[in-house]
mmCIF file of the C-alpha atoms, coordinates in Angstrom:
data_MODEL
# 
_entry.id   MODEL 
# 
loop_
_atom_site.group_PDB 
_atom_site.id 
_atom_site.type_symbol 
_atom_site.label_atom_id 
_atom_site.label_alt_id 
_atom_site.label_comp_id 
_atom_site.label_asym_id 
_atom_site.label_entity_id 
_atom_site.label_seq_id 
_atom_site.pdbx_PDB_ins_code 
_atom_site.Cartn_x 
_atom_site.Cartn_y 
_atom_site.Cartn_z 
_atom_site.occupancy 
_atom_site.B_iso_or_equiv 
_atom_site.pdbx_formal_charge 
_atom_site.auth_seq_id 
_atom_site.auth_comp_id 
_atom_site.auth_asym_id 
_atom_site.auth_atom_id 
_atom_site.pdbx_PDB_model_num 
ATOM 1   C CA . SER A 1 1   ? 90.087  111.329 41.649 1.00 0.00 ? 1   SER A CA 1 
ATOM 2   C CA . SER A 1 2   ? 92.186  110.245 44.824 1.00 0.00 ? 2   SER A CA 1 
ATOM 3   C CA . ARG A 1 3   ? 95.028  112.865 43.691 1.00 0.00 ? 3   ARG A CA 1 
ATOM 4   C CA . VAL A 1 4   ? 92.827  115.693 44.118 1.00 0.00 ? 4   VAL A CA 1 
ATOM 5   C CA . LEU A 1 5   ? 91.870  114.334 47.783 1.00 0.00 ? 5   LEU A CA 1 
ATOM 6   C CA . TRP A 1 6   ? 95.317  113.797 48.708 1.00 0.00 ? 6   TRP A CA 1 
ATOM 7   C CA . THR A 1 7   ? 96.248  117.235 47.447 1.00 0.00 ? 7   THR A CA 1 
ATOM 8   C CA . LEU A 1 8   ? 93.374  119.064 49.420 1.00 0.00 ? 8   LEU A CA 1 
ATOM 9   C CA . ALA A 1 9   ? 94.304  116.938 52.555 1.00 0.00 ? 9   ALA A CA 1 
ATOM 10  C CA . VAL A 1 10  ? 97.970  118.140 52.124 1.00 0.00 ? 10  VAL A CA 1 
ATOM 11  C CA . THR A 1 11  ? 97.202  121.882 51.441 1.00 0.00 ? 11  THR A CA 1 
ATOM 12  C CA . GLN A 1 12  ? 94.874  121.805 54.348 1.00 0.00 ? 12  GLN A CA 1 
ATOM 13  C CA . LEU A 1 13  ? 97.506  120.846 57.003 1.00 0.00 ? 13  LEU A CA 1 
ATOM 14  C CA . LYS A 1 14  ? 100.056 122.702 55.216 1.00 0.00 ? 14  LYS A CA 1 
ATOM 15  C CA . ASN A 1 15  ? 97.749  126.323 55.384 1.00 0.00 ? 15  ASN A CA 1 
ATOM 16  C CA . GLY A 1 16  ? 96.383  125.335 58.791 1.00 0.00 ? 16  GLY A CA 1 
ATOM 17  C CA . GLY A 1 17  ? 93.038  125.259 57.153 1.00 0.00 ? 17  GLY A CA 1 
ATOM 18  C CA . GLU A 1 18  ? 93.311  128.822 56.016 1.00 0.00 ? 18  GLU A CA 1 
ATOM 19  C CA . GLY A 1 19  ? 91.527  129.129 52.411 1.00 0.00 ? 19  GLY A CA 1 
ATOM 20  C CA . ALA A 1 20  ? 89.164  126.393 52.865 1.00 0.00 ? 20  ALA A CA 1 
ATOM 21  C CA . THR A 1 21  ? 85.769  126.825 51.808 1.00 0.00 ? 21  THR A CA 1 
ATOM 22  C CA . ALA A 1 22  ? 82.451  124.892 51.695 1.00 0.00 ? 22  ALA A CA 1 
ATOM 23  C CA . ASP A 1 23  ? 82.927  124.549 48.160 1.00 0.00 ? 23  ASP A CA 1 
ATOM 24  C CA . ASP A 1 24  ? 85.846  122.072 48.487 1.00 0.00 ? 24  ASP A CA 1 
ATOM 25  C CA . LEU A 1 25  ? 83.653  119.275 49.430 1.00 0.00 ? 25  LEU A CA 1 
ATOM 26  C CA . LYS A 1 26  ? 80.452  120.415 47.094 1.00 0.00 ? 26  LYS A CA 1 
ATOM 27  C CA . GLY A 1 27  ? 79.432  117.483 44.883 1.00 0.00 ? 27  GLY A CA 1 
ATOM 28  C CA . TRP A 1 28  ? 81.737  114.909 46.700 1.00 0.00 ? 28  TRP A CA 1 
ATOM 29  C CA . THR A 1 29  ? 80.405  111.528 47.412 1.00 0.00 ? 29  THR A CA 1 
ATOM 30  C CA . THR A 1 30  ? 80.428  109.829 50.714 1.00 0.00 ? 30  THR A CA 1 
ATOM 31  C CA . ARG A 1 31  ? 83.309  107.799 49.514 1.00 0.00 ? 31  ARG A CA 1 
ATOM 32  C CA . GLN A 1 32  ? 85.462  110.680 48.291 1.00 0.00 ? 32  GLN A CA 1 
ATOM 33  C CA . ILE A 1 33  ? 84.617  112.602 52.034 1.00 0.00 ? 33  ILE A CA 1 
ATOM 34  C CA . VAL A 1 34  ? 85.726  109.465 53.403 1.00 0.00 ? 34  VAL A CA 1 
ATOM 35  C CA . TYR A 1 35  ? 88.732  108.961 51.554 1.00 0.00 ? 35  TYR A CA 1 
ATOM 36  C CA . PHE A 1 36  ? 89.632  112.557 52.480 1.00 0.00 ? 36  PHE A CA 1 
ATOM 37  C CA . LEU A 1 37  ? 89.274  112.184 55.788 1.00 0.00 ? 37  LEU A CA 1 
ATOM 38  C CA . GLU A 1 38  ? 91.137  108.907 55.952 1.00 0.00 ? 38  GLU A CA 1 
ATOM 39  C CA . THR A 1 39  ? 93.721  110.715 54.252 1.00 0.00 ? 39  THR A CA 1 
ATOM 40  C CA . LEU A 1 40  ? 94.195  113.304 56.610 1.00 0.00 ? 40  LEU A CA 1 
ATOM 41  C CA . ALA A 1 41  ? 94.358  110.567 59.240 1.00 0.00 ? 41  ALA A CA 1 
ATOM 42  C CA . GLN A 1 42  ? 97.081  109.165 57.733 1.00 0.00 ? 42  GLN A CA 1 
ATOM 43  C CA . ILE A 1 43  ? 99.251  112.181 57.108 1.00 0.00 ? 43  ILE A CA 1 
ATOM 44  C CA . ALA A 1 44  ? 98.896  113.678 60.418 1.00 0.00 ? 44  ALA A CA 1 
ATOM 45  C CA . PRO A 1 45  ? 97.231  111.284 63.006 1.00 0.00 ? 45  PRO A CA 1 
ATOM 46  C CA . SER A 1 46  ? 96.787  114.137 65.478 1.00 0.00 ? 46  SER A CA 1 
ATOM 47  C CA . ILE A 1 47  ? 95.703  117.281 63.692 1.00 0.00 ? 47  ILE A CA 1 
ATOM 48  C CA . SER A 1 48  ? 95.854  120.603 65.784 1.00 0.00 ? 48  SER A CA 1 
ATOM 49  C CA . HIS A 1 49  ? 92.844  121.656 67.112 1.00 0.00 ? 49  HIS A CA 1 
ATOM 50  C CA . SER A 1 50  ? 92.784  125.091 65.112 1.00 0.00 ? 50  SER A CA 1 
ATOM 51  C CA . ILE A 1 51  ? 92.838  123.052 61.939 1.00 0.00 ? 51  ILE A CA 1 
ATOM 52  C CA . LEU A 1 52  ? 89.843  120.941 63.350 1.00 0.00 ? 52  LEU A CA 1 
ATOM 53  C CA . GLU A 1 53  ? 88.286  123.987 64.410 1.00 0.00 ? 53  GLU A CA 1 
ATOM 54  C CA . LYS A 1 54  ? 88.477  125.481 61.033 1.00 0.00 ? 54  LYS A CA 1 
ATOM 55  C CA . MET A 1 55  ? 87.239  122.453 59.009 1.00 0.00 ? 55  MET A CA 1 
ATOM 56  C CA . ASP A 1 56  ? 84.277  121.844 60.947 1.00 0.00 ? 56  ASP A CA 1 
ATOM 57  C CA . ARG A 1 57  ? 83.241  125.454 60.822 1.00 0.00 ? 57  ARG A CA 1 
ATOM 58  C CA . THR A 1 58  ? 83.710  125.409 56.850 1.00 0.00 ? 58  THR A CA 1 
ATOM 59  C CA . TYR A 1 59  ? 82.459  121.937 56.171 1.00 0.00 ? 59  TYR A CA 1 
ATOM 60  C CA . ASN A 1 60  ? 79.986  121.233 59.229 1.00 0.00 ? 60  ASN A CA 1 
ATOM 61  C CA . LEU A 1 61  ? 81.317  117.909 59.758 1.00 0.00 ? 61  LEU A CA 1 
ATOM 62  C CA . SER A 1 62  ? 80.140  117.753 63.536 1.00 0.00 ? 62  SER A CA 1 
ATOM 63  C CA . THR A 1 63  ? 76.671  118.087 62.056 1.00 0.00 ? 63  THR A CA 1 
ATOM 64  C CA . VAL A 1 64  ? 76.830  115.598 58.980 1.00 0.00 ? 64  VAL A CA 1 
ATOM 65  C CA . LYS A 1 65  ? 74.190  112.643 59.692 1.00 0.00 ? 65  LYS A CA 1 
ATOM 66  C CA . ASN A 1 66  ? 75.918  110.169 57.372 1.00 0.00 ? 66  ASN A CA 1 
ATOM 67  C CA . SER A 1 67  ? 77.497  107.452 59.327 1.00 0.00 ? 67  SER A CA 1 
ATOM 68  C CA . GLU A 1 68  ? 80.505  106.699 57.439 1.00 0.00 ? 68  GLU A CA 1 
ATOM 69  C CA . VAL A 1 69  ? 81.632  110.596 57.428 1.00 0.00 ? 69  VAL A CA 1 
ATOM 70  C CA . ARG A 1 70  ? 80.448  111.325 61.055 1.00 0.00 ? 70  ARG A CA 1 
ATOM 71  C CA . PHE A 1 71  ? 82.555  108.076 61.994 1.00 0.00 ? 71  PHE A CA 1 
ATOM 72  C CA . ARG A 1 72  ? 85.662  109.259 60.330 1.00 0.00 ? 72  ARG A CA 1 
ATOM 73  C CA . TRP A 1 73  ? 85.422  112.988 61.577 1.00 0.00 ? 73  TRP A CA 1 
ATOM 74  C CA . GLN A 1 74  ? 84.694  111.728 64.903 1.00 0.00 ? 74  GLN A CA 1 
ATOM 75  C CA . GLN A 1 75  ? 87.911  109.374 65.090 1.00 0.00 ? 75  GLN A CA 1 
ATOM 76  C CA . LEU A 1 76  ? 90.223  112.168 63.537 1.00 0.00 ? 76  LEU A CA 1 
ATOM 77  C CA . CYS A 1 77  ? 88.974  114.627 66.197 1.00 0.00 ? 77  CYS A CA 1 
ATOM 78  C CA . LEU A 1 78  ? 89.093  111.806 69.129 1.00 0.00 ? 78  LEU A CA 1 
ATOM 79  C CA . LYS A 1 79  ? 92.511  110.997 68.159 1.00 0.00 ? 79  LYS A CA 1 
ATOM 80  C CA . ALA A 1 80  ? 93.499  114.736 68.475 1.00 0.00 ? 80  ALA A CA 1 
ATOM 81  C CA . GLU A 1 81  ? 91.667  114.609 72.022 1.00 0.00 ? 81  GLU A CA 1 
ATOM 82  C CA . TYR A 1 82  ? 89.427  117.574 70.252 1.00 0.00 ? 82  TYR A CA 1 
ATOM 83  C CA . GLU A 1 83  ? 86.835  117.792 73.338 1.00 0.00 ? 83  GLU A CA 1 
ATOM 84  C CA . PRO A 1 84  ? 83.929  120.040 71.212 1.00 0.00 ? 84  PRO A CA 1 
ATOM 85  C CA . ILE A 1 85  ? 83.638  116.606 69.347 1.00 0.00 ? 85  ILE A CA 1 
ATOM 86  C CA . TYR A 1 86  ? 82.790  114.680 72.502 1.00 0.00 ? 86  TYR A CA 1 
ATOM 87  C CA . PRO A 1 87  ? 79.028  115.464 72.911 1.00 0.00 ? 87  PRO A CA 1 
ATOM 88  C CA . HIS A 1 88  ? 78.702  114.515 69.264 1.00 0.00 ? 88  HIS A CA 1 
ATOM 89  C CA . VAL A 1 89  ? 80.546  111.072 69.830 1.00 0.00 ? 89  VAL A CA 1 
ATOM 90  C CA . VAL A 1 90  ? 78.166  110.614 72.754 1.00 0.00 ? 90  VAL A CA 1 
ATOM 91  C CA . ALA A 1 91  ? 75.263  111.161 70.618 1.00 0.00 ? 91  ALA A CA 1 
ATOM 92  C CA . PHE A 1 92  ? 76.433  108.791 67.882 1.00 0.00 ? 92  PHE A CA 1 
ATOM 93  C CA . LEU A 1 93  ? 77.009  105.960 70.147 1.00 0.00 ? 93  LEU A CA 1 
ATOM 94  C CA . LEU A 1 94  ? 73.543  106.376 71.624 1.00 0.00 ? 94  LEU A CA 1 
ATOM 95  C CA . GLU A 1 95  ? 72.078  106.426 67.975 1.00 0.00 ? 95  GLU A CA 1 
ATOM 96  C CA . GLN A 1 96  ? 74.111  103.972 66.342 1.00 0.00 ? 96  GLN A CA 1 
ATOM 97  C CA . GLY A 1 97  ? 74.463  100.071 67.510 1.00 0.00 ? 97  GLY A CA 1 
ATOM 98  C CA . ARG A 1 98  ? 76.499  99.073  64.715 1.00 0.00 ? 98  ARG A CA 1 
ATOM 99  C CA . MET A 1 99  ? 79.888  97.571  66.349 1.00 0.00 ? 99  MET A CA 1 
ATOM 100 C CA . LYS A 1 100 ? 81.491  98.604  63.413 1.00 0.00 ? 100 LYS A CA 1 
ATOM 101 C CA . PHE A 1 101 ? 81.288  102.264 64.692 1.00 0.00 ? 101 PHE A CA 1 
ATOM 102 C CA . VAL A 1 102 ? 80.424  101.893 68.075 1.00 0.00 ? 102 VAL A CA 1 
ATOM 103 C CA . ARG A 1 103 ? 83.312  99.692  69.391 1.00 0.00 ? 103 ARG A CA 1 
ATOM 104 C CA . PRO A 1 104 ? 86.434  102.044 67.626 1.00 0.00 ? 104 PRO A CA 1 
ATOM 105 C CA . LEU A 1 105 ? 84.519  105.139 69.276 1.00 0.00 ? 105 LEU A CA 1 
ATOM 106 C CA . TYR A 1 106 ? 84.447  103.903 72.648 1.00 0.00 ? 106 TYR A CA 1 
ATOM 107 C CA . ARG A 1 107 ? 88.077  102.987 72.431 1.00 0.00 ? 107 ARG A CA 1 
ATOM 108 C CA . GLU A 1 108 ? 89.344  106.225 71.206 1.00 0.00 ? 108 GLU A CA 1 
ATOM 109 C CA . LEU A 1 109 ? 87.087  108.158 73.614 1.00 0.00 ? 109 LEU A CA 1 
ATOM 110 C CA . PHE A 1 110 ? 88.270  105.632 76.562 1.00 0.00 ? 110 PHE A CA 1 
ATOM 111 C CA . LYS A 1 111 ? 92.115  106.700 75.388 1.00 0.00 ? 111 LYS A CA 1 
ATOM 112 C CA . THR A 1 112 ? 91.434  110.386 75.891 1.00 0.00 ? 112 THR A CA 1 
ATOM 113 C CA . LYS A 1 113 ? 92.351  112.070 79.271 1.00 0.00 ? 113 LYS A CA 1 
ATOM 114 C CA . ALA A 1 114 ? 89.069  113.866 79.332 1.00 0.00 ? 114 ALA A CA 1 
ATOM 115 C CA . GLY A 1 115 ? 86.872  111.197 77.449 1.00 0.00 ? 115 GLY A CA 1 
ATOM 116 C CA . LYS A 1 116 ? 87.745  108.369 79.698 1.00 0.00 ? 116 LYS A CA 1 
ATOM 117 C CA . ASP A 1 117 ? 85.139  108.811 82.549 1.00 0.00 ? 117 ASP A CA 1 
ATOM 118 C CA . LEU A 1 118 ? 82.489  110.012 80.008 1.00 0.00 ? 118 LEU A CA 1 
ATOM 119 C CA . ALA A 1 119 ? 83.082  106.850 77.911 1.00 0.00 ? 119 ALA A CA 1 
ATOM 120 C CA . VAL A 1 120 ? 82.577  104.551 81.021 1.00 0.00 ? 120 VAL A CA 1 
ATOM 121 C CA . ALA A 1 121 ? 79.612  106.720 82.235 1.00 0.00 ? 121 ALA A CA 1 
ATOM 122 C CA . THR A 1 122 ? 77.721  106.527 78.539 1.00 0.00 ? 122 THR A CA 1 
ATOM 123 C CA . PHE A 1 123 ? 78.541  102.694 78.485 1.00 0.00 ? 123 PHE A CA 1 
ATOM 124 C CA . LYS A 1 124 ? 77.314  101.712 81.720 1.00 0.00 ? 124 LYS A CA 1 
ATOM 125 C CA . ALA A 1 125 ? 73.918  103.962 81.471 1.00 0.00 ? 125 ALA A CA 1 
ATOM 126 C CA . ASN A 1 126 ? 73.281  102.770 78.006 1.00 0.00 ? 126 ASN A CA 1 
ATOM 127 C CA . LYS A 1 127 ? 75.013  99.462  77.580 1.00 0.00 ? 127 LYS A CA 1 
ATOM 128 C CA . GLY A 1 128 ? 71.678  97.859  76.998 1.00 0.00 ? 128 GLY A CA 1 
ATOM 129 C CA . ILE A 1 129 ? 70.981  99.038  73.875 1.00 0.00 ? 129 ILE A CA 1 
ATOM 130 C CA . TYR A 1 130 ? 73.962  97.093  72.281 1.00 0.00 ? 130 TYR A CA 1 
ATOM 131 C CA . HIS A 1 131 ? 73.852  93.728  71.243 1.00 0.00 ? 131 HIS A CA 1 
ATOM 132 C CA . GLY A 1 132 ? 75.238  91.569  73.981 1.00 0.00 ? 132 GLY A CA 1 
ATOM 133 C CA . ILE A 1 133 ? 78.331  90.596  71.815 1.00 0.00 ? 133 ILE A CA 1 
ATOM 134 C CA . ALA A 1 134 ? 78.904  94.433  71.277 1.00 0.00 ? 134 ALA A CA 1 
ATOM 135 C CA . GLN A 1 135 ? 78.688  94.962  75.068 1.00 0.00 ? 135 GLN A CA 1 
ATOM 136 C CA . LYS A 1 136 ? 81.132  92.179  75.685 1.00 0.00 ? 136 LYS A CA 1 
ATOM 137 C CA . MET A 1 137 ? 83.801  93.404  72.926 1.00 0.00 ? 137 MET A CA 1 
ATOM 138 C CA . VAL A 1 138 ? 83.309  97.077  74.020 1.00 0.00 ? 138 VAL A CA 1 
ATOM 139 C CA . ALA A 1 139 ? 84.031  95.922  77.707 1.00 0.00 ? 139 ALA A CA 1 
ATOM 140 C CA . LYS A 1 140 ? 86.779  94.067  76.680 1.00 0.00 ? 140 LYS A CA 1 
ATOM 141 C CA . ASP A 1 141 ? 88.638  96.978  74.734 1.00 0.00 ? 141 ASP A CA 1 
ATOM 142 C CA . CYS A 1 142 ? 88.273  99.360  77.641 1.00 0.00 ? 142 CYS A CA 1 
ATOM 143 C CA . PRO A 1 143 ? 89.308  97.412  80.824 1.00 0.00 ? 143 PRO A CA 1 
ATOM 144 C CA . LEU A 1 144 ? 88.156  99.951  83.177 1.00 0.00 ? 144 LEU A CA 1 
ATOM 145 C CA . MET A 1 145 ? 84.324  99.429  81.935 1.00 0.00 ? 145 MET A CA 1 
ATOM 146 C CA . LEU A 1 146 ? 85.147  95.669  82.550 1.00 0.00 ? 146 LEU A CA 1 
ATOM 147 C CA . GLU A 1 147 ? 86.146  95.941  86.096 1.00 0.00 ? 147 GLU A CA 1 
ATOM 148 C CA . ARG A 1 148 ? 83.352  98.563  87.085 1.00 0.00 ? 148 ARG A CA 1 
ATOM 149 C CA . GLU A 1 149 ? 80.986  96.208  85.560 1.00 0.00 ? 149 GLU A CA 1 
ATOM 150 C CA . LYS A 1 150 ? 82.564  93.301  87.917 1.00 0.00 ? 150 LYS A CA 1 
ATOM 151 C CA . ASP A 1 151 ? 82.230  95.818  90.831 1.00 0.00 ? 151 ASP A CA 1 
ATOM 152 C CA . ASN A 1 152 ? 78.404  96.197  90.215 1.00 0.00 ? 152 ASN A CA 1 
# 
């Protein structure tokens, strides 16, 4: 139930990720995991790096292949400027062309101090893999990318 997911999210934050086990998510559907991650994002828009690290170590969220879970996890990490997620975000951006995922991830990566140049370089080197509309929307979301495109 959503109450159980909410309680786990609150507990994770209060306890700093301590006491979490892989069994916490065992048997959960994609929808439940997505709700759990969205709940965490609502409760604490910028989670501490230590909690993110413990969650990833416990739940292996950075290696999940499901796009919906992967997307929510990466958004949560980007909002916290958790740099260990950056290579995973770039990999996802190169594997996934859906604007639903690509546009928000580029936008969040671009907002980070350490990820701005990475976002621009990744987009410039790989923009051809995206549909033309996705290219324009990402460039619009991240003005520096658009400026750099004009310079070329």
